Coordinates of C-alpha atoms in Angstrom, one line a residue:
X40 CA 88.8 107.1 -64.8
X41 CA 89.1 103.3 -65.8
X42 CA 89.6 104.3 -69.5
X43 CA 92.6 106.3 -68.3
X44 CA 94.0 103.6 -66.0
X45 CA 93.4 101.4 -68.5
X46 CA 95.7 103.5 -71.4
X47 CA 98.8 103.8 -68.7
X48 CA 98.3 99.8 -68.1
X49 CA 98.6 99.3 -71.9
X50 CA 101.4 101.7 -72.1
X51 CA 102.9 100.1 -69.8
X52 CA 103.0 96.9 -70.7
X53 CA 103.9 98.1 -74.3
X54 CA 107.1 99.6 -72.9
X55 CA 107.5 96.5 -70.7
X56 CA 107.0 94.0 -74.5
X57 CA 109.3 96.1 -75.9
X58 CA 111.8 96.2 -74.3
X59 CA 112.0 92.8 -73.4
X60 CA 111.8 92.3 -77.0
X61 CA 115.0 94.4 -77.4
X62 CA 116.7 92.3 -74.6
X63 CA 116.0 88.9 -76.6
X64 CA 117.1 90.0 -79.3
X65 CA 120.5 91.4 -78.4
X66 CA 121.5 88.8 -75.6
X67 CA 123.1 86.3 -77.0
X68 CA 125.2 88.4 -79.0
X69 CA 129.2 87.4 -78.3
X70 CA 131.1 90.3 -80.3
X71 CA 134.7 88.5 -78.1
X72 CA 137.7 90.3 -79.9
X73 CA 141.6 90.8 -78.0
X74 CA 141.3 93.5 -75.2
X75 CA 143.5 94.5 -72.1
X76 CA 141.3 93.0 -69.8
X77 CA 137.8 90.7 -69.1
X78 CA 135.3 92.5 -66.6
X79 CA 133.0 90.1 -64.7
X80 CA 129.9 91.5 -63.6
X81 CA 128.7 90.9 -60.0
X82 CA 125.6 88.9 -58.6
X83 CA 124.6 87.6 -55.5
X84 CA 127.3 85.5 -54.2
X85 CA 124.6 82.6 -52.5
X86 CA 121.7 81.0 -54.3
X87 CA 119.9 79.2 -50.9
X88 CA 123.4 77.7 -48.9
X89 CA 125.2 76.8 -52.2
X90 CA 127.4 79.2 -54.4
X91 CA 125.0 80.7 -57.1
X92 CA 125.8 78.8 -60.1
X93 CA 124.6 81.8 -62.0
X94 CA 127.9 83.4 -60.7
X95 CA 129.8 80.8 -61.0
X96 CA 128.9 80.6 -64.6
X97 CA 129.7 83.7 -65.3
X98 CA 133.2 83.8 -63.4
X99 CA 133.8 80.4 -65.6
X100 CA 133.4 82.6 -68.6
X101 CA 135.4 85.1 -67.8
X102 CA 138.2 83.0 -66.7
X103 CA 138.0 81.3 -70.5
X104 CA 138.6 84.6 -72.0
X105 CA 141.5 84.6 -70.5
X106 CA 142.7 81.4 -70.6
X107 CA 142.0 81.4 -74.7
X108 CA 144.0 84.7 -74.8
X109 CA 141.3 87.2 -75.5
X110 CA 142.4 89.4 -72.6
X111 CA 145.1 89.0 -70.2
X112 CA 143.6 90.3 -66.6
X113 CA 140.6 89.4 -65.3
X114 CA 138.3 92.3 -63.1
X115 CA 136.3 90.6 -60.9
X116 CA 133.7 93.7 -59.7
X117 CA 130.9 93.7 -57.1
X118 CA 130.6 95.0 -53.7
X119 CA 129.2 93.7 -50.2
X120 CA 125.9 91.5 -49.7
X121 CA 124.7 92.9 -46.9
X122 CA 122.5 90.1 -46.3
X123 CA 125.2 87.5 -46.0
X124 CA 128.4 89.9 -45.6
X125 CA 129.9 88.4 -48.2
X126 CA 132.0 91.0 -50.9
X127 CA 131.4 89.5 -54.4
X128 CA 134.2 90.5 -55.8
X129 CA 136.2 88.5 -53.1
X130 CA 133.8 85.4 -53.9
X131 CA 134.4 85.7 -57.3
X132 CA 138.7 86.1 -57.3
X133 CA 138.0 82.6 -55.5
X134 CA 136.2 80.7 -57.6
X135 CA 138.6 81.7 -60.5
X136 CA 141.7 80.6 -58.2
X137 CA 139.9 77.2 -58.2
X138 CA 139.7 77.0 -61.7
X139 CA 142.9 77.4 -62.2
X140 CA 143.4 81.3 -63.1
X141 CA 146.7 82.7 -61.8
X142 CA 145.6 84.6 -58.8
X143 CA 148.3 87.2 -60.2
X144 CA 145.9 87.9 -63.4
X145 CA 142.8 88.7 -60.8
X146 CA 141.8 92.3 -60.2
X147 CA 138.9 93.0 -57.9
X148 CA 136.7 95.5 -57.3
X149 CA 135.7 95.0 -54.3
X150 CA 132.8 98.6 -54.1
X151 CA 130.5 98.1 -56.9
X152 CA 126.6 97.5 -56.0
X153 CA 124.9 98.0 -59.6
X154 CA 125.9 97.0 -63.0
X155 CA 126.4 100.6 -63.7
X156 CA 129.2 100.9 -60.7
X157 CA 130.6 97.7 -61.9
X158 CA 131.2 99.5 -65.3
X159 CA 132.6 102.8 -63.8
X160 CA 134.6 101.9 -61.1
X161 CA 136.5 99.5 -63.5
X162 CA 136.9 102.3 -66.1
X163 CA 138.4 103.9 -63.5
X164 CA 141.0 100.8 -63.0
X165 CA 141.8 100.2 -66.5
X166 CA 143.0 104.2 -66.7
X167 CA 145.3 103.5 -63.6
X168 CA 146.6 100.9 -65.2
X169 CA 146.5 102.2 -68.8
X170 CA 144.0 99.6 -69.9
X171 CA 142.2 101.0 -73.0
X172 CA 139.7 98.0 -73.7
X173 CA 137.4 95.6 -72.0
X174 CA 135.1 92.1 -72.5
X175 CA 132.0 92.6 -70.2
X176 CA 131.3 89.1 -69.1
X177 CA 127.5 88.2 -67.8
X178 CA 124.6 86.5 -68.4
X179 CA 122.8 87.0 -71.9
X180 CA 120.4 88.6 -70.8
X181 CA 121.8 91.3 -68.8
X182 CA 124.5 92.2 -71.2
X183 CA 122.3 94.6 -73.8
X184 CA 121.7 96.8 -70.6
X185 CA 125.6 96.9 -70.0
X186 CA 126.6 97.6 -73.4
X187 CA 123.9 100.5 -73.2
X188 CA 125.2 101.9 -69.9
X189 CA 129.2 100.8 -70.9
X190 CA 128.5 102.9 -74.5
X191 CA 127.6 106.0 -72.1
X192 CA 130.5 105.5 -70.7
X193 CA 132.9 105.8 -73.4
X194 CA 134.0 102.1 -72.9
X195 CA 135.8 100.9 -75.8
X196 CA 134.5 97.0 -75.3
X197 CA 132.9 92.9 -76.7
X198 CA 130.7 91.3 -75.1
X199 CA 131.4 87.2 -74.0
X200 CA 127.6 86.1 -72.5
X201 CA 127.8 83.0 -70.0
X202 CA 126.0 80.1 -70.0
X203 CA 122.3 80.7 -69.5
X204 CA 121.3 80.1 -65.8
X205 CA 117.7 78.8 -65.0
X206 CA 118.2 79.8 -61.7
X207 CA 117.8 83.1 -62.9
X208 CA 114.9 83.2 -64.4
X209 CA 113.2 86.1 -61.8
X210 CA 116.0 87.9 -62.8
X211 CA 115.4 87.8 -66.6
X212 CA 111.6 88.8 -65.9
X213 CA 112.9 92.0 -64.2
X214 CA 115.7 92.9 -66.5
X215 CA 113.1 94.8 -68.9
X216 CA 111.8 97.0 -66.1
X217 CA 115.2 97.7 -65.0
X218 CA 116.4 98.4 -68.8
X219 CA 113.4 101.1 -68.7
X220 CA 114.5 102.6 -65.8
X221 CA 118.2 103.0 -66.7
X222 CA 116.6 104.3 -70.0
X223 CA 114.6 107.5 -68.2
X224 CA 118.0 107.9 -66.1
X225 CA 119.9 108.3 -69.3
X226 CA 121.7 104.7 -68.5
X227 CA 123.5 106.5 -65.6
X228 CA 123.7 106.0 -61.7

């Protein structure tokens, strides 16, 4: 019995190890080329009583990508924290109003609650609109998942990683357990 436990510990923590490993080495990849429009990926909006700078950072990015021309709309995607009742996406159109972004170039997408809804429910945007490629703007280490699940989706798309965030370090410890799960689900909902 402990000789079995023992194997599906290892296994475990193999699968874990590797696919951390693939996470580190694929997140700080920046493949930024011209597309119709810059995607933001949501996160909580609050760290403690202050705006999460890991957000922040992140909307910062995306806002550059469109201020240097890369794209010219920025998506701003993620639904309501039920813990604060705050909608992301609403938090997020803000902070790029204050730095300066027309609020006329801000899209949100105001339903999202996963990385993989963020992804869909803006695909389903940009083919409204007749938007036919995006820049998936996050932090590094969350971007190899959503290139996996945006691939799956048929997503024509770069990849522009914001400034790492310390804050988020929990975050980054997790992200190879949730890769692995998106993995057995076939990177879908």
């Amino acid at each position: 019995m402990r000789r079995g436990v023992g194997i599906v510990l290892g296994l475990g923590l193999a699968a874990y190890l590797a696919a951390l490993g693939y996470i580190v080495l694929n997140m700080n990849r920046s493949t930024l080329q011209q597309a119709d429009v810059a995607l933001v990926l949501g996160s909580r909006v609050y760290h403690g009583q202050r705006l999460n700078p890991c957000l922040v950072g992140r909307v910062e990015e995306g806002v550059e990508v469109v201020r240097r021309g890369w794209a010219r709309w920025l998506v701003v995607s993620g639904g309501l924290d039920r813990e604060t009742g705050t909608v992301e996406a609403q938090a997020m159109a803000q902070i790029a109003r204050s730095r300066g972004l027309n609020p006329e170039r801000i899209v949100l997408e105001p339903s999202a609650r996963s990385t993989y809804q963020n992804l869909r429910f803006t695909q389903q945007i940009m083919e409204e609109r007749g938007w036919n490629t995006v820049v998936i703007v996050s932090e590094p280490f969350h971007l190899p998942r959503a290139a996996l699940m945006a691939r799956r989706l048929g997503l024509e798309f770069a990849l522009a990683p914001s400034p790492h965030c310390p804050q988020n370090l929990p975050a980054f410890l997790r992200e190879p357990l949730v890769l692995l799960y998106y993995a057995l689900r076939g990177f879908r909902e």
